JSON list of C-alpha atoms in Angstrom, two decimals:
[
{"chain": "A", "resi": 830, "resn": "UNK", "atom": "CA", "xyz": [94.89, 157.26, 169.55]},
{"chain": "A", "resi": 831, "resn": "UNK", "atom": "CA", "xyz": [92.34, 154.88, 168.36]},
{"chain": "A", "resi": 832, "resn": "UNK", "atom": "CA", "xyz": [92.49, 156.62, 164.95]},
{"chain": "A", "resi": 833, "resn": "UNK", "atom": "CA", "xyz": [96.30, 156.18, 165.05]},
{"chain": "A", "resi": 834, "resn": "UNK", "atom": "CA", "xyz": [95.70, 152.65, 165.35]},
{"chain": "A", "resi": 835, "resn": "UNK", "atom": "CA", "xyz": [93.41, 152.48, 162.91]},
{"chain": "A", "resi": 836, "resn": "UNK", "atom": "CA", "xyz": [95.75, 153.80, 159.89]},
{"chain": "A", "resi": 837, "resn": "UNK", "atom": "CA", "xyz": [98.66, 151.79, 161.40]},
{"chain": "A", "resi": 838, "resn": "UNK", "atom": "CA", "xyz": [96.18, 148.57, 160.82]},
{"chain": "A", "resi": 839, "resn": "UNK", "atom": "CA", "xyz": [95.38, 149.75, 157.63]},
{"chain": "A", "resi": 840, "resn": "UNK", "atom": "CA", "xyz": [98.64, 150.46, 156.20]},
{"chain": "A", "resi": 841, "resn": "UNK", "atom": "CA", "xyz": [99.89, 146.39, 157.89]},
{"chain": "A", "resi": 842, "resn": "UNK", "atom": "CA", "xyz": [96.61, 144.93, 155.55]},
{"chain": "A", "resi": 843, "resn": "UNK", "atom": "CA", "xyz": [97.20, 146.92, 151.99]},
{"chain": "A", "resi": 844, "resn": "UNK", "atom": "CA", "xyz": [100.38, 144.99, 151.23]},
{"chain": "A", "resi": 845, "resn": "UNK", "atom": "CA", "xyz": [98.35, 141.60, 151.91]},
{"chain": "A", "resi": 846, "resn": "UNK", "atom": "CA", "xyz": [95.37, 142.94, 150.44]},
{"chain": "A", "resi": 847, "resn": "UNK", "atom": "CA", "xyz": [96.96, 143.30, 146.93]},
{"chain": "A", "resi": 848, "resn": "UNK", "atom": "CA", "xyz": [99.27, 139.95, 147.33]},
{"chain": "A", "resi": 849, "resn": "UNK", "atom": "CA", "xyz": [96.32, 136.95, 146.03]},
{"chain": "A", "resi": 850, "resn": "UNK", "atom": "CA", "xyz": [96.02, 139.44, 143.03]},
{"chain": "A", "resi": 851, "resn": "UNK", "atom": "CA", "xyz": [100.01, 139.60, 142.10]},
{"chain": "A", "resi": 852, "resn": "UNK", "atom": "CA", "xyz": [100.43, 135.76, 143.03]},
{"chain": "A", "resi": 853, "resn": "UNK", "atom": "CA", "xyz": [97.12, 134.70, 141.05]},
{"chain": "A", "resi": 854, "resn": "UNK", "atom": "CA", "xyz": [98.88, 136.85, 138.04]},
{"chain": "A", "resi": 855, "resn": "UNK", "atom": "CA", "xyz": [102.37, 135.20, 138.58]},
{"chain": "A", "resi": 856, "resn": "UNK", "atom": "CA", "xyz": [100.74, 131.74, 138.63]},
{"chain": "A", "resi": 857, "resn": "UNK", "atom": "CA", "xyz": [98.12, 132.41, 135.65]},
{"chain": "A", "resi": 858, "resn": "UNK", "atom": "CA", "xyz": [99.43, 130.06, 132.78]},
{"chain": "A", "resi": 859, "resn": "UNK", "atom": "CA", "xyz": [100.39, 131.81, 129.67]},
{"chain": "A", "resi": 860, "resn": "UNK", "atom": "CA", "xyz": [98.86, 129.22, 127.63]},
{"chain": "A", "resi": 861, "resn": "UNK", "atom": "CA", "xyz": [99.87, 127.31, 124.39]},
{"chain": "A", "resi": 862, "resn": "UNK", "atom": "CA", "xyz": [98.33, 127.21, 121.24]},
{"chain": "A", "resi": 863, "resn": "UNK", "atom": "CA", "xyz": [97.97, 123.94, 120.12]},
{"chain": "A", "resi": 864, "resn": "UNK", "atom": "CA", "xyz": [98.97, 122.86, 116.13]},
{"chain": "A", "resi": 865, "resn": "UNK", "atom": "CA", "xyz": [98.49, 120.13, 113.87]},
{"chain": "A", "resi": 866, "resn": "UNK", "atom": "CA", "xyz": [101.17, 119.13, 110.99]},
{"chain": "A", "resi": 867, "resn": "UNK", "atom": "CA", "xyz": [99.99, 117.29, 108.18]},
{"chain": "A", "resi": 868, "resn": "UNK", "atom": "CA", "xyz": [101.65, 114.31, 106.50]},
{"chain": "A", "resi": 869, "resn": "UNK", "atom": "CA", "xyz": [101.11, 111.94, 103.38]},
{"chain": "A", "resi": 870, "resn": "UNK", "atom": "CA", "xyz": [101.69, 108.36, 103.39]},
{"chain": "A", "resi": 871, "resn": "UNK", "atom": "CA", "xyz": [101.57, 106.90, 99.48]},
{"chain": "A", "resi": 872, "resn": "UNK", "atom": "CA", "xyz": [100.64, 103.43, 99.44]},
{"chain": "A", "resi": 873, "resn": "UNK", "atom": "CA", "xyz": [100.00, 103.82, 95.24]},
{"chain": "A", "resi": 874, "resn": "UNK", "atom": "CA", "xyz": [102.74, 102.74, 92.69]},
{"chain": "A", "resi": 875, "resn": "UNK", "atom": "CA", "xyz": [103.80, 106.02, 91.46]},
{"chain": "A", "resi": 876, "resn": "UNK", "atom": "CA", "xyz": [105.35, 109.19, 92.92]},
{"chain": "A", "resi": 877, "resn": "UNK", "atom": "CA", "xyz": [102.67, 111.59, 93.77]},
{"chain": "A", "resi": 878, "resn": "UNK", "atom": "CA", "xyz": [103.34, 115.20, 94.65]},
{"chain": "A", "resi": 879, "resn": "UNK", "atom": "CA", "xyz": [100.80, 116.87, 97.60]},
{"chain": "A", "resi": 880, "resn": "UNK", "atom": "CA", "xyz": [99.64, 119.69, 97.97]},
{"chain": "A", "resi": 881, "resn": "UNK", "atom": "CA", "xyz": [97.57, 121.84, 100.79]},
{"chain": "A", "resi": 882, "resn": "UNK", "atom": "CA", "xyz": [95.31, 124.73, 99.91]},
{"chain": "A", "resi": 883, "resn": "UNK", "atom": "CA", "xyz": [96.95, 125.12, 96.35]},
{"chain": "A", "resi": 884, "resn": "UNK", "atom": "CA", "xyz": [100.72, 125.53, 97.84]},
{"chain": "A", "resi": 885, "resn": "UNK", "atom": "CA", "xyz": [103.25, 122.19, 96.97]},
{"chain": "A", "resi": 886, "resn": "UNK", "atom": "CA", "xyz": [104.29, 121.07, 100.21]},
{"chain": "A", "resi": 887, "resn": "UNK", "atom": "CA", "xyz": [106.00, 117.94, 98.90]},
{"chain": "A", "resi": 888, "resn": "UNK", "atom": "CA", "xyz": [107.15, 117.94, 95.41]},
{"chain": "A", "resi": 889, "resn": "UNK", "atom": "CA", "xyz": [107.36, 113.80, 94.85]},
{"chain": "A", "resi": 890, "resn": "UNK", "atom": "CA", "xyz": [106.05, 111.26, 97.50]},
{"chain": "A", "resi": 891, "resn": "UNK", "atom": "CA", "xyz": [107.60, 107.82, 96.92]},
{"chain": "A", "resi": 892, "resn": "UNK", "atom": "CA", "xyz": [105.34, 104.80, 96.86]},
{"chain": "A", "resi": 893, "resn": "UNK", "atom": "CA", "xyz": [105.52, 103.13, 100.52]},
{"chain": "A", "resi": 894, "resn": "UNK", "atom": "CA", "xyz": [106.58, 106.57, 102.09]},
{"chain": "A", "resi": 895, "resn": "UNK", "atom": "CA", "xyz": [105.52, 108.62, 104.59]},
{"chain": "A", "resi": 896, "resn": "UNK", "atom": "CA", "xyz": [106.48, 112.16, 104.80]},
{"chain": "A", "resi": 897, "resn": "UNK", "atom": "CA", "xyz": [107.69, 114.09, 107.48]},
{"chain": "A", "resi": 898, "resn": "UNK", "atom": "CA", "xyz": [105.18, 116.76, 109.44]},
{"chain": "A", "resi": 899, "resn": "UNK", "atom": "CA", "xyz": [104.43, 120.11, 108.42]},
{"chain": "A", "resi": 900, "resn": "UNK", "atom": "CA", "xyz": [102.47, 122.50, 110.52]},
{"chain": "A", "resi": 901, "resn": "UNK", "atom": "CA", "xyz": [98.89, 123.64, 109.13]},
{"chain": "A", "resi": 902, "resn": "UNK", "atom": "CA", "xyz": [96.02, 126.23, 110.33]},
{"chain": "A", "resi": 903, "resn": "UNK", "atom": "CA", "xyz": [93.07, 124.75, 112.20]},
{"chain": "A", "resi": 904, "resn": "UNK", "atom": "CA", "xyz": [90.63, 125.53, 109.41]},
{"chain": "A", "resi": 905, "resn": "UNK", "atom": "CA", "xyz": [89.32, 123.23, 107.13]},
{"chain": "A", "resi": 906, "resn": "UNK", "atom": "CA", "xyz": [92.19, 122.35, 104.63]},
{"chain": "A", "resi": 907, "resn": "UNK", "atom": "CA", "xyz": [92.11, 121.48, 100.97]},
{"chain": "A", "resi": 908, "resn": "UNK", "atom": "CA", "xyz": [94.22, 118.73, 100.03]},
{"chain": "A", "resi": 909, "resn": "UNK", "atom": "CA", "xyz": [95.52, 117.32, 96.19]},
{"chain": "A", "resi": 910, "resn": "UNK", "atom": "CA", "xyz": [98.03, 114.48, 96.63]},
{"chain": "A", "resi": 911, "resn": "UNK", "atom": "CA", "xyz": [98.64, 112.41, 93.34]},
{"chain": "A", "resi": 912, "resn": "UNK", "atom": "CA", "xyz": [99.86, 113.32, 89.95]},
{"chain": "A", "resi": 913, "resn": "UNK", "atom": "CA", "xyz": [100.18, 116.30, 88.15]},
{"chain": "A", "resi": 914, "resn": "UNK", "atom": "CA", "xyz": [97.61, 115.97, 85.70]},
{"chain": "A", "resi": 915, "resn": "UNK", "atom": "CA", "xyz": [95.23, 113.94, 87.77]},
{"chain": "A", "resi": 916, "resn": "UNK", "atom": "CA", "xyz": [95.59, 114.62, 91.36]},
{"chain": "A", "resi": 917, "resn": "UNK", "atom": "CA", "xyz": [92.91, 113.17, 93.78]},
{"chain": "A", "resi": 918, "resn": "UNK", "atom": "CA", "xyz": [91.29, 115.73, 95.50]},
{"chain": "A", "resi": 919, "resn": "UNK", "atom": "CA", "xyz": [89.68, 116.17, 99.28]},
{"chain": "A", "resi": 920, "resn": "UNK", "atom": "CA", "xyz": [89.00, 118.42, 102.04]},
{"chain": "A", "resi": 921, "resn": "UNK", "atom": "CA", "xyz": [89.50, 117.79, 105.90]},
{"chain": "A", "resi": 922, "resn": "UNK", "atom": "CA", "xyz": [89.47, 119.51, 109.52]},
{"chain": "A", "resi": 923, "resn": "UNK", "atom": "CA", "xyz": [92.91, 118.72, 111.55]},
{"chain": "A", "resi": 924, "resn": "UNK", "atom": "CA", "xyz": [92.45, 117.98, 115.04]},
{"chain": "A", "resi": 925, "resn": "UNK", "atom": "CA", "xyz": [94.69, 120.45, 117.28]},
{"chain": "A", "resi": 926, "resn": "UNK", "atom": "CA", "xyz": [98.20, 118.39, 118.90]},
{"chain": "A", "resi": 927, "resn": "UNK", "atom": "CA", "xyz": [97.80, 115.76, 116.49]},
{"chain": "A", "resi": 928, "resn": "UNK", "atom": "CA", "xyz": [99.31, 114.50, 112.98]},
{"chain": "A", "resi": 929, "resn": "UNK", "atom": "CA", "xyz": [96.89, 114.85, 110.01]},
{"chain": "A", "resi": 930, "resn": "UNK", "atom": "CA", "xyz": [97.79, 112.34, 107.78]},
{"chain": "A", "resi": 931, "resn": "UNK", "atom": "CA", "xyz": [96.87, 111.87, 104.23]},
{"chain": "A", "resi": 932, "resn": "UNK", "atom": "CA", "xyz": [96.68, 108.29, 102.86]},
{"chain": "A", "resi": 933, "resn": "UNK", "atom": "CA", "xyz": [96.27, 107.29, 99.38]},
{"chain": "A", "resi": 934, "resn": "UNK", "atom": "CA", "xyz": [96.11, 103.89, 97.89]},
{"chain": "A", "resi": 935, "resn": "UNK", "atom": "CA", "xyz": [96.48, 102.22, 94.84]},
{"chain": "A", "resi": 936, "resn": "UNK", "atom": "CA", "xyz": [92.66, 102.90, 93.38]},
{"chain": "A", "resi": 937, "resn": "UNK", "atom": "CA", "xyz": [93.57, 106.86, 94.15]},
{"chain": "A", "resi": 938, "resn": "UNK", "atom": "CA", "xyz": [91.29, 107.13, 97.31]},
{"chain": "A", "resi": 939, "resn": "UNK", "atom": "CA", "xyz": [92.07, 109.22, 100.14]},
{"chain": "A", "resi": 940, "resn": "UNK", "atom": "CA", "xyz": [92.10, 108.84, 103.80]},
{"chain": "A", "resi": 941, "resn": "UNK", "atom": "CA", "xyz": [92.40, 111.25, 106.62]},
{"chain": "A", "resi": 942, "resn": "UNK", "atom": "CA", "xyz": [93.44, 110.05, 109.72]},
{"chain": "A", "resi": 943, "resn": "UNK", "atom": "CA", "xyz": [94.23, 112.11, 113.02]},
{"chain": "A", "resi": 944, "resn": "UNK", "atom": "CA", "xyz": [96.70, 110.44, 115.47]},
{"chain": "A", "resi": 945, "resn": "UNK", "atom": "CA", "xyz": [99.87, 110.78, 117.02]},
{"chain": "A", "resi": 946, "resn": "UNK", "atom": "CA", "xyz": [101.00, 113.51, 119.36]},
{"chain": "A", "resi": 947, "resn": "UNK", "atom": "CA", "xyz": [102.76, 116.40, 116.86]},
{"chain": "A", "resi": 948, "resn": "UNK", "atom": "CA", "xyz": [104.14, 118.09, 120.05]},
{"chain": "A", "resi": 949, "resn": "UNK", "atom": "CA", "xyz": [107.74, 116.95, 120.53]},
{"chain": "A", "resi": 950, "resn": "UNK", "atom": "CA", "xyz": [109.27, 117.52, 124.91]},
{"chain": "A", "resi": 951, "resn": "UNK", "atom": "CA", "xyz": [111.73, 120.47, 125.39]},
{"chain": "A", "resi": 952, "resn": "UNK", "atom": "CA", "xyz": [114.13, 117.29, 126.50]},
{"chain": "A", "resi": 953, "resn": "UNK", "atom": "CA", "xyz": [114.19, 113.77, 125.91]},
{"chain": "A", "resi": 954, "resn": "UNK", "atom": "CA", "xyz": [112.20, 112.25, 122.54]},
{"chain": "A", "resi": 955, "resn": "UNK", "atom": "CA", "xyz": [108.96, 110.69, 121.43]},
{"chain": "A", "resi": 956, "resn": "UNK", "atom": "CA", "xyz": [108.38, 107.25, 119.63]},
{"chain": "A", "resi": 957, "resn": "UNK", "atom": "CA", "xyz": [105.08, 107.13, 117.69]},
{"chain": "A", "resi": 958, "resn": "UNK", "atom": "CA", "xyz": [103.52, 103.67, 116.25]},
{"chain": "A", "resi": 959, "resn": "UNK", "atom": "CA", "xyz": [101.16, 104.30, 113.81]},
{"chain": "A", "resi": 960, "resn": "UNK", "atom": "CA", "xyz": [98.63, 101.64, 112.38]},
{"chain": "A", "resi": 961, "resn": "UNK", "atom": "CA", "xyz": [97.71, 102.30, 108.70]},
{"chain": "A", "resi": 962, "resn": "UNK", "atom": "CA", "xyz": [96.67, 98.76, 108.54]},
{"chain": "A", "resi": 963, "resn": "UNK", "atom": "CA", "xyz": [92.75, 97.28, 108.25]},
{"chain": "A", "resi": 964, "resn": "UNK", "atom": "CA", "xyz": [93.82, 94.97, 111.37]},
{"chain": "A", "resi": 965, "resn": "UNK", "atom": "CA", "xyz": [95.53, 95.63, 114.69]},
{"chain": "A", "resi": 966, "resn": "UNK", "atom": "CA", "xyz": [99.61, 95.51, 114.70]},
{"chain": "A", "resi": 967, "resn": "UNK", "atom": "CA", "xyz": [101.45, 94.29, 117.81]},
{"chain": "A", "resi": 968, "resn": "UNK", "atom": "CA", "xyz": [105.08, 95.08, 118.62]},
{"chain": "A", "resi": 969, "resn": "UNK", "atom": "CA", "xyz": [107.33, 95.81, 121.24]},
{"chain": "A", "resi": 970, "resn": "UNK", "atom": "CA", "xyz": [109.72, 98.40, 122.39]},
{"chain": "A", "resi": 971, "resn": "UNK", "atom": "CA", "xyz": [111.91, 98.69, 125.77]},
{"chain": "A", "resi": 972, "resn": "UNK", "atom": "CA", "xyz": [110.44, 95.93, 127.06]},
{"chain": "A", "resi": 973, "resn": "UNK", "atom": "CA", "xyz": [106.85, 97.38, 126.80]},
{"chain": "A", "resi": 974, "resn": "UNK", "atom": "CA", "xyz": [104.04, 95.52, 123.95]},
{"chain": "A", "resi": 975, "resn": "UNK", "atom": "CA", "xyz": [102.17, 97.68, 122.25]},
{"chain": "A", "resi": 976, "resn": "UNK", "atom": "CA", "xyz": [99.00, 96.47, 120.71]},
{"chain": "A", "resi": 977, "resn": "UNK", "atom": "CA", "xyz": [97.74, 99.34, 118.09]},
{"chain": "A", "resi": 978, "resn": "UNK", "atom": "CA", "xyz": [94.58, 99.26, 116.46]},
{"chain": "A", "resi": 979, "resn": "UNK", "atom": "CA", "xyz": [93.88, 100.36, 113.18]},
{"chain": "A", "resi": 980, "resn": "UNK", "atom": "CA", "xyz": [93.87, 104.10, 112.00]},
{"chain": "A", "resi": 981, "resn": "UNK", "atom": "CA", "xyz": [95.33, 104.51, 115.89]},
{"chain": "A", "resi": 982, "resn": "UNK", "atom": "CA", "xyz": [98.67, 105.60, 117.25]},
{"chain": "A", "resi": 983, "resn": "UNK", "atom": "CA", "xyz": [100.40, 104.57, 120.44]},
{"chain": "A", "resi": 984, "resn": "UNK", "atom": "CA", "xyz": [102.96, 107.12, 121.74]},
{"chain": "A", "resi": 985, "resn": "UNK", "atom": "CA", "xyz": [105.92, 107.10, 124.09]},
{"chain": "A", "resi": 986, "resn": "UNK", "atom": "CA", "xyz": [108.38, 108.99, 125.60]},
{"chain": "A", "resi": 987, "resn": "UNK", "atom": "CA", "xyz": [112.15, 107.81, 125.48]},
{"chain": "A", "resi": 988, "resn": "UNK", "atom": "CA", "xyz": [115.38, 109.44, 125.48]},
{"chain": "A", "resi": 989, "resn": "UNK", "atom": "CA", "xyz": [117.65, 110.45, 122.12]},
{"chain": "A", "resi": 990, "resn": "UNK", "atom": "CA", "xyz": [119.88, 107.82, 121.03]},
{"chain": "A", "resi": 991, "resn": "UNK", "atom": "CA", "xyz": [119.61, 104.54, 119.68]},
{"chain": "A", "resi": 992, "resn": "UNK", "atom": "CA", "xyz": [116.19, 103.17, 119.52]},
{"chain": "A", "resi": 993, "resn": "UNK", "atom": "CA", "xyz": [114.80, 100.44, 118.41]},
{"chain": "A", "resi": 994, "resn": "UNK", "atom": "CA", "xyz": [111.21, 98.86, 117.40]},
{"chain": "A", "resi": 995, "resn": "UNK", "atom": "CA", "xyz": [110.56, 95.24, 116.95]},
{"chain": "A", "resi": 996, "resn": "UNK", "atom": "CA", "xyz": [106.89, 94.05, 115.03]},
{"chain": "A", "resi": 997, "resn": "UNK", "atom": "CA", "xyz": [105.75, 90.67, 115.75]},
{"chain": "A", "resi": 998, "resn": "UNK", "atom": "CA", "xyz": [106.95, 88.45, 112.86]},
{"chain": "A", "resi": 999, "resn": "UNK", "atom": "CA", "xyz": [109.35, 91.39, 111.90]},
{"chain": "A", "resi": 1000, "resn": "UNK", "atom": "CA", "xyz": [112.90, 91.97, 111.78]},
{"chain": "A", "resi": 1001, "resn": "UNK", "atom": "CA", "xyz": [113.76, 95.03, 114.44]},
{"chain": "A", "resi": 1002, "resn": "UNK", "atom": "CA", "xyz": [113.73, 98.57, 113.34]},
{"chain": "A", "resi": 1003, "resn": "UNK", "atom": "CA", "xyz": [116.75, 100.27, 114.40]},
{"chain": "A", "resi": 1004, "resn": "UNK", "atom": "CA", "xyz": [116.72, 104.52, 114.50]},
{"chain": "A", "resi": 1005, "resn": "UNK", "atom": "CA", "xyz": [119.02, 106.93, 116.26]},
{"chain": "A", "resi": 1006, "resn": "UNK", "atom": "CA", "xyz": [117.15, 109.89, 117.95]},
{"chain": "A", "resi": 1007, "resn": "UNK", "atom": "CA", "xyz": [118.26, 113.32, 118.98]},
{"chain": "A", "resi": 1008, "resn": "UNK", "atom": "CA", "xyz": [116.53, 115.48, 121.94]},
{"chain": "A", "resi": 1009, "resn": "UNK", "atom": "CA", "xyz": [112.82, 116.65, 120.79]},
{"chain": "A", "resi": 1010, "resn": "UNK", "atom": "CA", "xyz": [112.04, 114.61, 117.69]},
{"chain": "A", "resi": 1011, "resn": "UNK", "atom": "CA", "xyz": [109.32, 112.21, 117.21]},
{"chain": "A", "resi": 1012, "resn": "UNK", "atom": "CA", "xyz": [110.05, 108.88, 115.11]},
{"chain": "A", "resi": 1013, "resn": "UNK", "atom": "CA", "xyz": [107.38, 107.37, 113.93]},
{"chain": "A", "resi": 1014, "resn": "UNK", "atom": "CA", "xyz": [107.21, 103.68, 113.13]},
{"chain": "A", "resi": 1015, "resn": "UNK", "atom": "CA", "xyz": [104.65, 103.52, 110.90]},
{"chain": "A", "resi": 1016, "resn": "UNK", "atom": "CA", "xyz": [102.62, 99.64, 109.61]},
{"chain": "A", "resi": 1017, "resn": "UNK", "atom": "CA", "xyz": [101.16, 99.64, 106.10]},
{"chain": "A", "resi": 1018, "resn": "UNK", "atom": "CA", "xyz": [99.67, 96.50, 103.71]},
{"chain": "A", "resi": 1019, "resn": "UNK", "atom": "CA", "xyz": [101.03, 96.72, 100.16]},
{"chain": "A", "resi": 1020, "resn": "UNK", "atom": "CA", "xyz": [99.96, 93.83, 97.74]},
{"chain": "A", "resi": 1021, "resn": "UNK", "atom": "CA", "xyz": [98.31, 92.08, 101.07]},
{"chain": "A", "resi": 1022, "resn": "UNK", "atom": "CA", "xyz": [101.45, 91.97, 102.54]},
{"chain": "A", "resi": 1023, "resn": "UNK", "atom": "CA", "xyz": [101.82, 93.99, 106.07]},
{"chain": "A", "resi": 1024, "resn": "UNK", "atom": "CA", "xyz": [104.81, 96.09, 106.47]},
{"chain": "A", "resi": 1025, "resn": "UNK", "atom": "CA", "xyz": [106.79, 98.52, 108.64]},
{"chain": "A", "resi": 1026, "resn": "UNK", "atom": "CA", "xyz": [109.04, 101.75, 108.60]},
{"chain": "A", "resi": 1027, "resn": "UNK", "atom": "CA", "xyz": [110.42, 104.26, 110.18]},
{"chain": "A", "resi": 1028, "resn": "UNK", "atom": "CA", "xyz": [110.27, 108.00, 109.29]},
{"chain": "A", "resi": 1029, "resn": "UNK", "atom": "CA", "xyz": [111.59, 110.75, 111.72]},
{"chain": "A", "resi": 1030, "resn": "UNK", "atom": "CA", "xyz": [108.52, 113.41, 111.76]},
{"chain": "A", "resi": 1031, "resn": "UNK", "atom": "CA", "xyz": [110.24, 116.40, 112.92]},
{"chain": "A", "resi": 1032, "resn": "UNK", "atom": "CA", "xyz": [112.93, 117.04, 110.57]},
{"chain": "A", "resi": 1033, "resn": "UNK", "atom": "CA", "xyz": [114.88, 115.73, 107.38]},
{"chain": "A", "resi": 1034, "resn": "UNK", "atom": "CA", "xyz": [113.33, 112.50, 106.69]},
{"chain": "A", "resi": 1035, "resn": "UNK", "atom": "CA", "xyz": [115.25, 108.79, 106.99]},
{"chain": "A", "resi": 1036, "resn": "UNK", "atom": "CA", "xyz": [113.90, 105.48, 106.50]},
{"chain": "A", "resi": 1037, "resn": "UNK", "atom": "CA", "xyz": [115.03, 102.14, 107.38]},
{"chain": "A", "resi": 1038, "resn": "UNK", "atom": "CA", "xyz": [112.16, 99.65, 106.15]},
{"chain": "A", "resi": 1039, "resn": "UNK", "atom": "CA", "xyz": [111.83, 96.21, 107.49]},
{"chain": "A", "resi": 1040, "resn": "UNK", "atom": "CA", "xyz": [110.04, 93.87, 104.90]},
{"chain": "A", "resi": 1041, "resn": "UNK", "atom": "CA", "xyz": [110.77, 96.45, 102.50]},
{"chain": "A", "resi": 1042, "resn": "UNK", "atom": "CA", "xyz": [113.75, 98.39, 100.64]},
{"chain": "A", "resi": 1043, "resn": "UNK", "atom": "CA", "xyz": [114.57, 101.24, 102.81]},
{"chain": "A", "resi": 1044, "resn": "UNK", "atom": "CA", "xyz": [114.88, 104.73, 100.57]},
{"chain": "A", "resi": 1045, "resn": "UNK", "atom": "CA", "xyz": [115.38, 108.28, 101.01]}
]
């Protein structure tokens, strides 16, 4: 009898015995690899093409411009942005969930800077503002200031739609957004004057400058 209740015991436990493995399976995250996209903001006079590890990812930057994101390995990446016959060259490490970007002024020098969030939400939008400046930028958007400091980014979550962006001393940038991009407004000097644009990250780019002649 006492064996009977012994195996009746036993066979009540095994189904609780192997639940903490099944729920600690069910609840294990399946993790996500985190990327970095590259980008290339021309402050020069001249169209410059850029390349990354010999392959042309943008065929003509425009001066005042910056590009769009691509996405790039986490190994160390070789970078040629200027003009065909005399591109400046560089190497760099990206920093996983974050935009690499590539700056080049008028003397030809380069700059890598990691900032920004490159991971967009599976709903709703991101607004990066992105200092490329030598002194910190201060603007406001939704009724929230944002003071940046140089070769920093400040991101925030909104919702699609229209947006809009307003630098101190500045006119306001005006975007419309659509679920899980990232706009970036983006400060720059150019002939010691500071100015601001806006470039959607994720996807076709569109600018609307405000100090300067929006293209593209």
């Amino acid at each position: 009898m006492k064996h009977s209740s012994f195996l009746l015991l036993g066979i009540c436990l095994l189904p609780f015995g192997c639940a903490p493995k099944e729920e600690m399976a069910a609840d294990k995250p399946l993790g996500k690899r985190k990327v970095s996209y590259i980008r290339f903001l021309n402050l020069s006079s001249q169209s410059s093409s850029a390349k990354v590890d010999s392959v042309e990812t943008y065929p003509s930057v425009e001066p005042e411009s910056l590009t769009g994101g691509t996405v790039i390995g986490q190994q160390t990446q070789k970078i040629e942005f200027g003009s065909a016959d005399k591109p400046t060259k560089g190497e760099t490490k990206p920093l996983a969930g974050t935009f690499l970007t590539v700056v080049k002024d008028n003397t030809g020098t380069l700059k890598f800077i990691n900032s920004g969030e490159c991971e967009s939400f599976d709903s709703g939008a991101k607004v990066e503002i992105a200092n490329f400046t030598s002194k910190a930028v201060e603007c406001e958007f939704e009724k929230k200031q944002f003071k940046v400091e140089p070769g920093t980014s400040a991101t925030t979550a909104t919702l699609s739609g229209s947006n809009s962006v307003t630098p101190k001393g500045m006119k306001p940038i005006e975007f419309q957004m659509q679920e899980k991009e990232i706009w970036t407004v983006y400060f720059y000097e150019m002939n010691g004057k500071v100015k601001a644009q806006a470039v959607r990250t994720k996807g076709p780019m569109k600018m609307i400058g405000a100090g300067a002649s929006p293209s593209g």
